[in-house]
Short mmCIF file of C-alpha atoms in Angstrom, two decimals:
data_model
loop_
_atom_site.label_atom_id
_atom_site.label_comp_id
_atom_site.label_asym_id
_atom_site.label_seq_id
_atom_site.Cartn_x
_atom_site.Cartn_y
_atom_site.Cartn_z
CA UNK A 827 109.63 104.02 67.59
CA UNK A 828 109.86 100.31 67.44
CA UNK A 829 106.91 97.90 67.95
CA UNK A 830 108.52 96.42 71.03
CA UNK A 831 108.83 99.77 72.62
CA UNK A 832 105.27 100.63 71.83
CA UNK A 833 103.55 97.47 73.34
CA UNK A 834 105.47 97.26 76.84
CA UNK A 835 103.31 96.74 79.76
CA UNK A 836 102.32 99.91 81.96
CA UNK A 837 104.46 98.60 84.71
CA UNK A 838 107.44 98.62 82.43
CA UNK A 839 106.73 102.19 81.38
CA UNK A 840 106.72 103.26 84.98
CA UNK A 841 109.95 101.47 85.73
CA UNK A 842 111.53 103.11 82.66
CA UNK A 843 110.51 106.55 84.03
CA UNK A 844 112.07 105.68 87.28
CA UNK A 845 115.38 104.58 85.44
CA UNK A 846 115.43 107.87 83.42
CA UNK A 847 114.95 109.93 86.68
CA UNK A 848 118.35 108.45 87.75
CA UNK A 849 119.86 109.17 84.59
CA UNK A 850 121.16 112.47 82.91
CA UNK A 851 118.51 113.58 80.06
CA UNK A 852 115.71 115.70 79.16
CA UNK A 853 113.03 113.29 78.75
CA UNK A 854 109.49 114.31 78.20
CA UNK A 855 106.34 112.27 79.70
CA UNK A 856 103.23 112.34 77.46
CA UNK A 857 99.92 111.65 79.34
CA UNK A 858 96.32 111.46 78.02
CA UNK A 859 94.40 113.85 80.25
CA UNK A 860 91.11 113.94 78.40
CA UNK A 861 89.21 111.78 75.68
CA UNK A 862 86.09 113.08 73.71
CA UNK A 863 84.40 110.45 72.07
CA UNK A 864 86.21 107.04 71.40
CA UNK A 865 89.88 106.38 71.49
CA UNK A 866 92.32 103.44 71.79
CA UNK A 867 93.44 104.50 75.15
CA UNK A 868 91.96 106.31 78.01
CA UNK A 869 93.18 109.17 80.38
CA UNK A 870 96.16 108.25 82.35
CA UNK A 871 97.92 106.31 79.49
CA UNK A 872 101.39 107.40 79.29
CA UNK A 873 104.32 107.43 76.91
CA UNK A 874 107.83 108.24 77.80
CA UNK A 875 109.71 110.41 75.15
CA UNK A 876 113.54 109.98 75.61
CA UNK A 877 115.92 112.81 74.70
CA UNK A 878 117.61 110.58 72.22
CA UNK A 879 114.31 110.46 70.09
CA UNK A 880 112.92 107.20 71.23
CA UNK A 881 109.53 106.58 72.74
CA UNK A 882 108.43 103.89 75.30
CA UNK A 883 104.74 103.08 75.92
CA UNK A 884 101.54 103.96 73.88
CA UNK A 885 98.74 106.47 74.06
CA UNK A 886 97.08 105.44 70.75
CA UNK A 887 97.39 102.47 68.31
CA UNK A 888 100.31 104.20 66.81
CA UNK A 889 98.44 107.06 65.20
CA UNK A 890 100.06 110.09 66.63
CA UNK A 891 103.32 108.74 68.53
CA UNK A 892 105.51 109.84 65.74
CA UNK A 893 103.99 113.32 65.78
CA UNK A 894 104.41 113.42 69.62
CA UNK A 895 108.07 112.95 69.34
CA UNK A 896 108.21 116.29 67.44
CA UNK A 897 105.85 118.03 69.94
CA UNK A 898 108.20 116.92 72.76
CA UNK A 899 111.16 118.77 71.16
CA UNK A 900 109.43 122.12 71.82
CA UNK A 901 108.80 120.99 75.41
CA UNK A 902 112.26 119.90 75.79
CA UNK A 903 113.67 123.26 74.49
CA UNK A 904 111.45 125.39 76.53
CA UNK A 905 111.57 123.27 79.74
CA UNK A 906 107.90 123.91 80.20
CA UNK A 907 104.77 121.61 80.05
CA UNK A 908 102.29 122.05 77.24
CA UNK A 909 99.09 120.53 75.98
CA UNK A 910 98.30 119.36 72.67
CA UNK A 911 95.05 117.94 71.03
CA UNK A 912 94.53 115.62 68.38
CA UNK A 913 91.19 115.40 66.60
CA UNK A 914 90.93 112.04 65.06
CA UNK A 915 87.13 112.18 64.32
CA UNK A 916 86.10 109.67 61.63
CA UNK A 917 84.52 112.38 59.41
CA UNK A 918 87.99 114.35 59.24
CA UNK A 919 90.03 112.16 56.85
CA UNK A 920 92.81 114.70 56.56
CA UNK A 921 93.89 115.11 60.15
CA UNK A 922 97.62 114.73 60.21
CA UNK A 923 97.29 113.18 56.81
CA UNK A 924 96.44 109.96 58.49
CA UNK A 925 92.78 109.35 57.92
CA UNK A 926 92.69 106.99 60.91
CA UNK A 927 88.97 107.31 61.88
CA UNK A 928 89.37 106.79 65.56
CA UNK A 929 86.26 108.93 66.26
CA UNK A 930 87.63 110.57 69.14
CA UNK A 931 89.49 113.73 70.47
CA UNK A 932 92.59 113.19 72.49
CA UNK A 933 94.06 115.77 74.90
CA UNK A 934 97.69 115.12 75.83
CA UNK A 935 99.99 116.72 78.63
CA UNK A 936 103.40 116.90 77.77
CA UNK A 937 105.87 117.63 80.57
CA UNK A 938 109.61 117.63 81.10
CA UNK A 939 110.28 114.58 83.44
CA UNK A 940 111.80 115.91 86.68
CA UNK A 941 112.06 115.06 90.34
CA UNK A 942 108.41 116.24 90.88
CA UNK A 943 107.31 112.88 89.41
CA UNK A 944 109.62 110.75 91.66
CA UNK A 945 107.07 110.18 94.23
CA UNK A 946 104.70 108.58 91.82
CA UNK A 947 107.21 106.01 90.46
CA UNK A 948 108.35 105.24 94.14
CA UNK A 949 104.88 104.65 95.38
CA UNK A 950 103.99 102.29 92.42
CA UNK A 951 107.27 100.25 93.07
CA UNK A 952 106.46 99.94 96.65
CA UNK A 953 102.87 98.59 95.98
CA UNK A 954 101.23 101.75 97.28
CA UNK A 955 98.21 103.32 95.69
CA UNK A 956 98.66 107.11 95.05
CA UNK A 957 96.81 109.76 92.99
CA UNK A 958 98.97 112.14 91.09
CA UNK A 959 97.51 115.66 90.91
CA UNK A 960 98.49 118.06 88.17
CA UNK A 961 97.09 121.59 87.37
CA UNK A 962 95.67 122.05 83.83
CA UNK A 963 94.27 125.32 84.19
CA UNK A 964 93.36 127.99 86.90
CA UNK A 965 91.03 130.92 86.91
CA UNK A 966 89.36 129.87 83.67
CA UNK A 967 85.75 129.06 83.05
CA UNK A 968 85.98 126.03 80.90
CA UNK A 969 87.64 123.64 83.35
CA UNK A 970 88.05 120.45 81.71
CA UNK A 971 87.80 121.98 78.18
CA UNK A 972 90.65 124.47 78.80
CA UNK A 973 92.80 122.97 75.97
CA UNK A 974 90.99 125.22 73.51
CA UNK A 975 89.15 124.65 70.29
CA UNK A 976 90.54 120.99 69.81
CA UNK A 977 92.06 121.79 66.50
CA UNK A 978 95.28 120.10 68.07
CA UNK A 979 98.88 119.51 67.55
CA UNK A 980 100.05 122.84 67.56
CA UNK A 981 101.15 122.97 71.25
CA UNK A 982 98.52 125.59 72.00
CA UNK A 983 96.83 125.08 75.38
CA UNK A 984 93.95 127.47 74.13
CA UNK A 985 94.89 130.35 76.50
CA UNK A 986 92.54 129.00 79.03
CA UNK A 987 95.26 127.54 81.09
CA UNK A 988 97.40 129.75 83.52
CA UNK A 989 100.74 128.79 82.23
CA UNK A 990 102.22 129.83 85.59
CA UNK A 991 100.37 126.92 87.15
CA UNK A 992 100.23 124.45 84.21
CA UNK A 993 101.92 121.35 85.39
CA UNK A 994 102.00 122.14 89.05
CA UNK A 995 101.63 118.81 91.14
CA UNK A 996 100.72 117.32 94.37
CA UNK A 997 100.06 113.97 95.60
CA UNK A 998 97.26 112.20 97.41
CA UNK A 999 98.11 109.12 99.60
CA UNK A 1000 94.79 107.20 100.43
CA UNK A 1001 96.60 104.97 103.15
CA UNK A 1002 97.47 108.21 105.02
CA UNK A 1003 94.44 110.46 103.71
CA UNK A 1004 96.70 113.53 103.08
CA UNK A 1005 97.71 115.73 100.13
CA UNK A 1006 101.26 116.60 99.85
CA UNK A 1007 103.62 118.32 97.50
CA UNK A 1008 106.25 116.46 95.64
CA UNK A 1009 108.74 117.26 98.50
CA UNK A 1010 106.44 115.72 101.10
CA UNK A 1011 105.39 119.18 102.58
CA UNK A 1012 101.74 120.00 103.11
CA UNK A 1013 99.93 121.07 100.04
CA UNK A 1014 99.19 124.55 101.31
CA UNK A 1015 97.12 126.54 98.67
CA UNK A 1016 95.41 123.65 97.26
CA UNK A 1017 91.63 122.90 97.79
CA UNK A 1018 92.50 119.79 99.67
CA UNK A 1019 88.94 119.02 100.81
CA UNK A 1020 87.52 119.20 97.37
CA UNK A 1021 90.05 117.02 95.83
CA UNK A 1022 90.59 114.41 98.54
CA UNK A 1023 87.40 112.41 97.66
CA UNK A 1024 88.07 112.09 93.89
CA UNK A 1025 91.78 111.42 94.47
CA UNK A 1026 91.06 108.60 96.80
CA UNK A 1027 88.50 107.12 94.58
CA UNK A 1028 90.66 107.39 91.38
CA UNK A 1029 93.75 105.98 93.33
CA UNK A 1030 91.86 102.75 94.34
CA UNK A 1031 90.40 102.30 90.84
CA UNK A 1032 93.74 102.97 88.96
CA UNK A 1033 91.62 105.62 86.92
CA UNK A 1034 92.17 109.08 85.92
CA UNK A 1035 90.01 112.11 85.26
CA UNK A 1036 89.86 115.91 85.18
CA UNK A 1037 88.27 117.30 88.31
CA UNK A 1038 87.21 121.02 88.33
CA UNK A 1039 86.72 122.63 91.60
CA UNK A 1040 86.17 126.15 92.71
CA UNK A 1041 89.21 127.69 94.75
CA UNK A 1042 88.92 130.83 96.64
CA UNK A 1043 92.09 132.23 95.35
CA UNK A 1044 92.15 130.86 91.76
CA UNK A 1045 88.46 130.70 90.83
CA UNK A 1046 87.81 127.70 88.77
CA UNK A 1047 90.63 125.16 88.96
CA UNK A 1048 91.01 122.08 86.61
CA UNK A 1049 93.15 119.35 88.05
CA UNK A 1050 94.13 116.18 86.41
CA UNK A 1051 93.86 113.39 88.85
CA UNK A 1052 95.67 110.23 87.81
CA UNK A 1053 95.16 107.41 90.08
CA UNK A 1054 98.24 104.94 90.05
CA UNK A 1055 96.95 101.78 91.79
CA UNK A 1056 99.71 99.25 92.84
CA UNK A 1057 99.51 96.25 90.41
CA UNK A 1058 97.53 93.24 91.42
CA UNK A 1059 99.47 90.13 92.32
CA UNK A 1060 99.28 86.84 90.40
CA UNK A 1061 100.78 84.00 92.23
CA UNK A 1062 101.42 80.90 90.35
CA UNK A 1063 102.01 77.56 92.25
CA UNK A 1064 104.05 75.12 90.15
CA UNK A 1065 107.61 74.74 88.58
CA UNK A 1066 106.64 72.93 85.41
CA UNK A 1067 107.35 74.23 82.01
CA UNK A 1068 103.63 75.18 81.54
CA UNK A 1069 104.06 77.74 84.30
CA UNK A 1070 106.37 79.88 82.02
CA UNK A 1071 103.78 80.97 79.43
CA UNK A 1072 101.41 81.95 82.25
CA UNK A 1073 104.09 83.97 84.03
CA UNK A 1074 105.16 85.75 80.94
CA UNK A 1075 101.72 86.72 79.91
CA UNK A 1076 100.71 87.70 83.42
CA UNK A 1077 103.63 90.13 83.62
CA UNK A 1078 102.88 91.45 80.22
CA UNK A 1079 99.21 92.15 81.43
CA UNK A 1080 100.54 94.25 84.31
CA UNK A 1081 100.41 91.64 87.17
CA UNK A 1082 103.08 91.41 89.52
CA UNK A 1083 103.82 87.54 89.29
CA UNK A 1084 105.28 85.30 91.86
CA UNK A 1085 106.14 81.81 91.24
CA UNK A 1086 105.94 79.37 94.41
CA UNK A 1087 107.63 75.96 94.39
CA UNK A 1088 107.18 73.35 96.72
CA UNK A 1089 110.25 71.20 95.77
CA UNK A 1090 113.95 71.92 95.75
CA UNK A 1091 116.35 71.35 93.12
CA UNK A 1092 114.70 73.72 90.59
CA UNK A 1093 116.45 77.21 90.20
CA UNK A 1094 113.17 79.20 89.91
CA UNK A 1095 114.83 82.63 89.12
CA UNK A 1096 116.60 80.80 86.14
CA UNK A 1097 113.57 78.82 85.00
CA UNK A 1098 111.22 81.91 85.24
CA UNK A 1099 113.03 85.08 84.43
CA UNK A 1100 109.90 87.07 83.81
CA UNK A 1101 108.77 86.58 87.29
CA UNK A 1102 108.84 89.61 89.72
CA UNK A 1103 109.60 87.05 92.54
CA UNK A 1104 110.07 83.53 93.34
CA UNK A 1105 109.42 81.57 96.41
CA UNK A 1106 110.35 78.27 97.73
CA UNK A 1107 108.17 77.00 100.71
CA UNK A 1108 106.03 74.12 101.64
CA UNK A 1109 102.18 74.05 100.97
CA UNK A 1110 101.47 74.36 104.84
CA UNK A 1111 103.70 77.27 105.01
CA UNK A 1112 101.93 79.66 102.68
CA UNK A 1113 100.57 81.85 105.24
CA UNK A 1114 104.05 82.80 106.55
CA UNK A 1115 105.65 82.95 103.09
CA UNK A 1116 103.03 85.22 101.17
CA UNK A 1117 100.73 88.10 101.85
CA UNK A 1118 97.53 86.78 100.35
CA UNK A 1119 94.94 89.77 100.31
CA UNK A 1120 92.06 91.03 98.21
CA UNK A 1121 94.39 92.09 95.40
CA UNK A 1122 96.13 88.62 95.11
CA UNK A 1123 94.96 86.23 92.31
CA UNK A 1124 96.38 82.56 92.42
CA UNK A 1125 96.65 79.82 89.98
CA UNK A 1126 97.47 76.35 91.46
CA UNK A 1127 99.28 74.03 88.72
CA UNK A 1128 101.75 71.94 90.65
CA UNK A 1129 100.07 68.81 89.24
CA UNK A 1130 100.56 67.14 92.60
CA UNK A 1131 97.40 66.16 94.18
CA UNK A 1132 98.57 66.38 97.77
CA UNK A 1133 100.28 69.86 97.19
CA UNK A 1134 97.33 71.17 95.40
CA UNK A 1135 94.82 70.00 98.03
CA UNK A 1136 96.99 71.73 100.91
CA UNK A 1137 97.58 74.82 99.04
CA UNK A 1138 94.09 75.09 97.92
CA UNK A 1139 92.75 74.92 101.71
CA UNK A 1140 95.01 77.91 102.52
CA UNK A 1141 93.96 80.01 99.50
CA UNK A 1142 90.31 79.46 99.89
CA UNK A 1143 90.46 80.89 103.60
CA UNK A 1144 92.30 83.82 102.20
CA UNK A 1145 90.73 87.07 101.05
CA UNK A 1146 92.05 86.41 97.46
CA UNK A 1147 89.24 86.88 94.95
CA UNK A 1148 90.48 84.43 92.45
CA UNK A 1149 91.84 80.87 93.04
CA UNK A 1150 92.35 78.96 89.77
CA UNK A 1151 92.77 75.20 90.07
CA UNK A 1152 94.17 73.34 87.08
CA UNK A 1153 92.80 69.87 86.30
CA UNK A 1154 89.37 68.24 85.48
CA UNK A 1155 86.31 69.00 87.68
CA UNK A 1156 86.45 65.42 88.80
CA UNK A 1157 89.82 66.06 90.59
CA UNK A 1158 88.30 68.83 92.71
CA UNK A 1159 85.45 66.41 93.68
CA UNK A 1160 88.14 64.07 94.80
CA UNK A 1161 89.74 66.92 96.93
CA UNK A 1162 86.43 67.83 98.33
CA UNK A 1163 86.02 64.20 99.61
CA UNK A 1164 89.49 64.36 101.09
CA UNK A 1165 88.54 67.69 102.88
CA UNK A 1166 85.26 65.94 103.97
CA UNK A 1167 87.32 62.91 105.57
CA UNK A 1168 89.46 65.49 107.49
CA UNK A 1169 86.40 67.37 108.72
CA UNK A 1170 87.08 70.40 106.48
CA UNK A 1171 84.57 72.22 105.03
CA UNK A 1172 84.11 75.56 103.11
CA UNK A 1173 81.30 78.09 102.77
CA UNK A 1174 79.72 79.28 99.56
CA UNK A 1175 81.66 82.68 99.88
CA UNK A 1176 84.78 80.80 99.84
CA UNK A 1177 84.08 78.53 97.02
CA UNK A 1178 82.86 81.40 95.01
CA UNK A 1179 86.32 82.38 94.53
CA UNK A 1180 87.37 78.99 93.01
CA UNK A 1181 87.67 78.66 89.18
CA UNK A 1182 88.10 75.04 88.18
CA UNK A 1183 88.81 73.86 85.57
CA UNK A 1184 90.89 76.97 85.40
CA UNK A 1185 90.57 79.34 82.28
CA UNK A 1186 88.17 80.68 79.76
CA UNK A 1187 86.56 78.28 77.13
CA UNK A 1188 88.88 79.58 74.29
CA UNK A 1189 89.09 75.91 72.68
CA UNK A 1190 92.93 76.15 72.62
CA UNK A 1191 95.41 73.43 73.75
CA UNK A 1192 98.78 74.60 73.32
CA UNK A 1193 100.72 75.94 76.19
CA UNK A 1194 100.42 79.38 75.13
CA UNK A 1195 96.70 78.92 74.27
CA UNK A 1196 96.20 77.57 77.79
CA UNK A 1197 98.12 80.44 79.28
CA UNK A 1198 96.07 82.99 77.28
CA UNK A 1199 92.79 81.18 78.74
CA UNK A 1200 94.17 81.50 82.23
CA UNK A 1201 95.49 84.97 82.26
CA UNK A 1202 92.39 86.15 80.32
CA UNK A 1203 90.08 84.71 83.15
CA UNK A 1204 92.26 86.36 85.78
CA UNK A 1205 92.07 89.75 83.90
CA UNK A 1206 88.28 89.46 83.74
CA UNK A 1207 87.97 88.86 87.54
CA UNK A 1208 90.50 91.51 88.29
CA UNK A 1209 88.53 94.03 86.10
CA UNK A 1210 85.18 92.91 87.39
CA UNK A 1211 84.16 91.62 84.09
CA UNK A 1212 82.17 88.76 82.86
CA UNK A 1213 83.90 87.65 79.74
CA UNK A 1214 81.87 87.73 76.58
CA UNK A 1215 82.38 89.00 73.00
CA UNK A 1216 82.93 92.70 72.63
CA UNK A 1217 80.21 92.78 69.80
CA UNK A 1218 77.58 91.91 72.56
CA UNK A 1219 78.67 94.65 74.93
CA UNK A 1220 76.43 97.68 74.85
CA UNK A 1221 77.80 101.17 75.15
CA UNK A 1222 81.72 101.78 75.28
CA UNK A 1223 84.37 99.18 75.20
CA UNK A 1224 86.21 101.20 78.18
CA UNK A 1225 84.08 102.01 81.25
CA UNK A 1226 83.90 105.78 81.70
CA UNK A 1227 85.11 107.45 84.78
CA UNK A 1228 82.70 109.60 86.87
CA UNK A 1229 83.93 111.34 90.07
CA UNK A 1230 82.31 113.62 92.32
CA UNK A 1231 84.55 116.49 93.52
CA UNK A 1232 82.18 116.96 96.49
CA UNK A 1233 82.55 113.40 97.57
CA UNK A 1234 84.45 112.50 100.83
CA UNK A 1235 87.45 110.04 100.86
CA UNK A 1236 87.12 106.77 102.57
CA UNK A 1237 88.97 106.57 105.96
CA UNK A 1238 92.48 105.30 105.35
CA UNK A 1239 93.07 101.61 106.21
CA UNK A 1240 95.90 100.76 108.63
#
């Protein structure tokens, strides 16, 4: 596979899956379902293996993607899902002849891409959180370890998985609080009460994990719960050329980017082809033109003092957790004076969402360096992180997922 196909954003992988569902082909979807130790990607990472031998997306740093193409051929021939395991522990230099030393074991589910996956991509495209539940094993005692001895790569699911149920799928919609089959009918026969809590949790977090529950009919049931959280929104206010790199990097980092212009005469779609959407409105009309919620991140960079001030007031009164304002700190102090003259005030909670000067202190000054600084800060806030050097971080780089199969789901929001 090519480097450009390997490095595409997750949103593009999902879009490619949707496109291939509408095409004639026998594609295979590879998904990491379990990781022991350290690995480049975490459970839920996906790679689409086209029937023409190409791959889109990544599940490692490139260590096993080519081998997966061969494994996918077997799945394509049988038309049945399979699990393969890759042991990339550091002390085993002969695994696959790679000597990659990732110090981890990766368990991958390979599935023929079919209509049972359509609800996932449609929900994702509509901006709707959803959890995709896929049976990994039924009736076994090992649950999450049903992949066998982890010697990997041979297409053997270890015998712990009931192959009649491997790949069986259902969906949980947090906004409705219900579990359904791919055709929308009730998921009769699934342990709904035990799975609803973890599914709601993982869907909201956009995380994935294996949930093991006890089922009266099947005994121990291991289900891979893949939470597909709708992409966060990044709204960029401005039409200058410095907006372009922010839009490009925002999209490549899986934000759904909207560019907002306050002046006519500029073809926003032509100037910002990477944007998910463009909007032309007035600063005072933002409330009607945009849906600003707790998953909206905003960057104000119009370079117009009056426009910025009016837009900033609307944004600080919204639920947006991040509002970045370009310009020196003194510029915002001038805005505060203007607000004060108008009798406008903001409480500490509103000002806590404001980041000005916008961006992380990376020391760069070119357009793309500035854009990296801005998008990096937005990523940190979106992921609930305080930016610092990874060498200063204790524990794993990626947070581990911990869900309780006994937990109750939160009531759906209406």
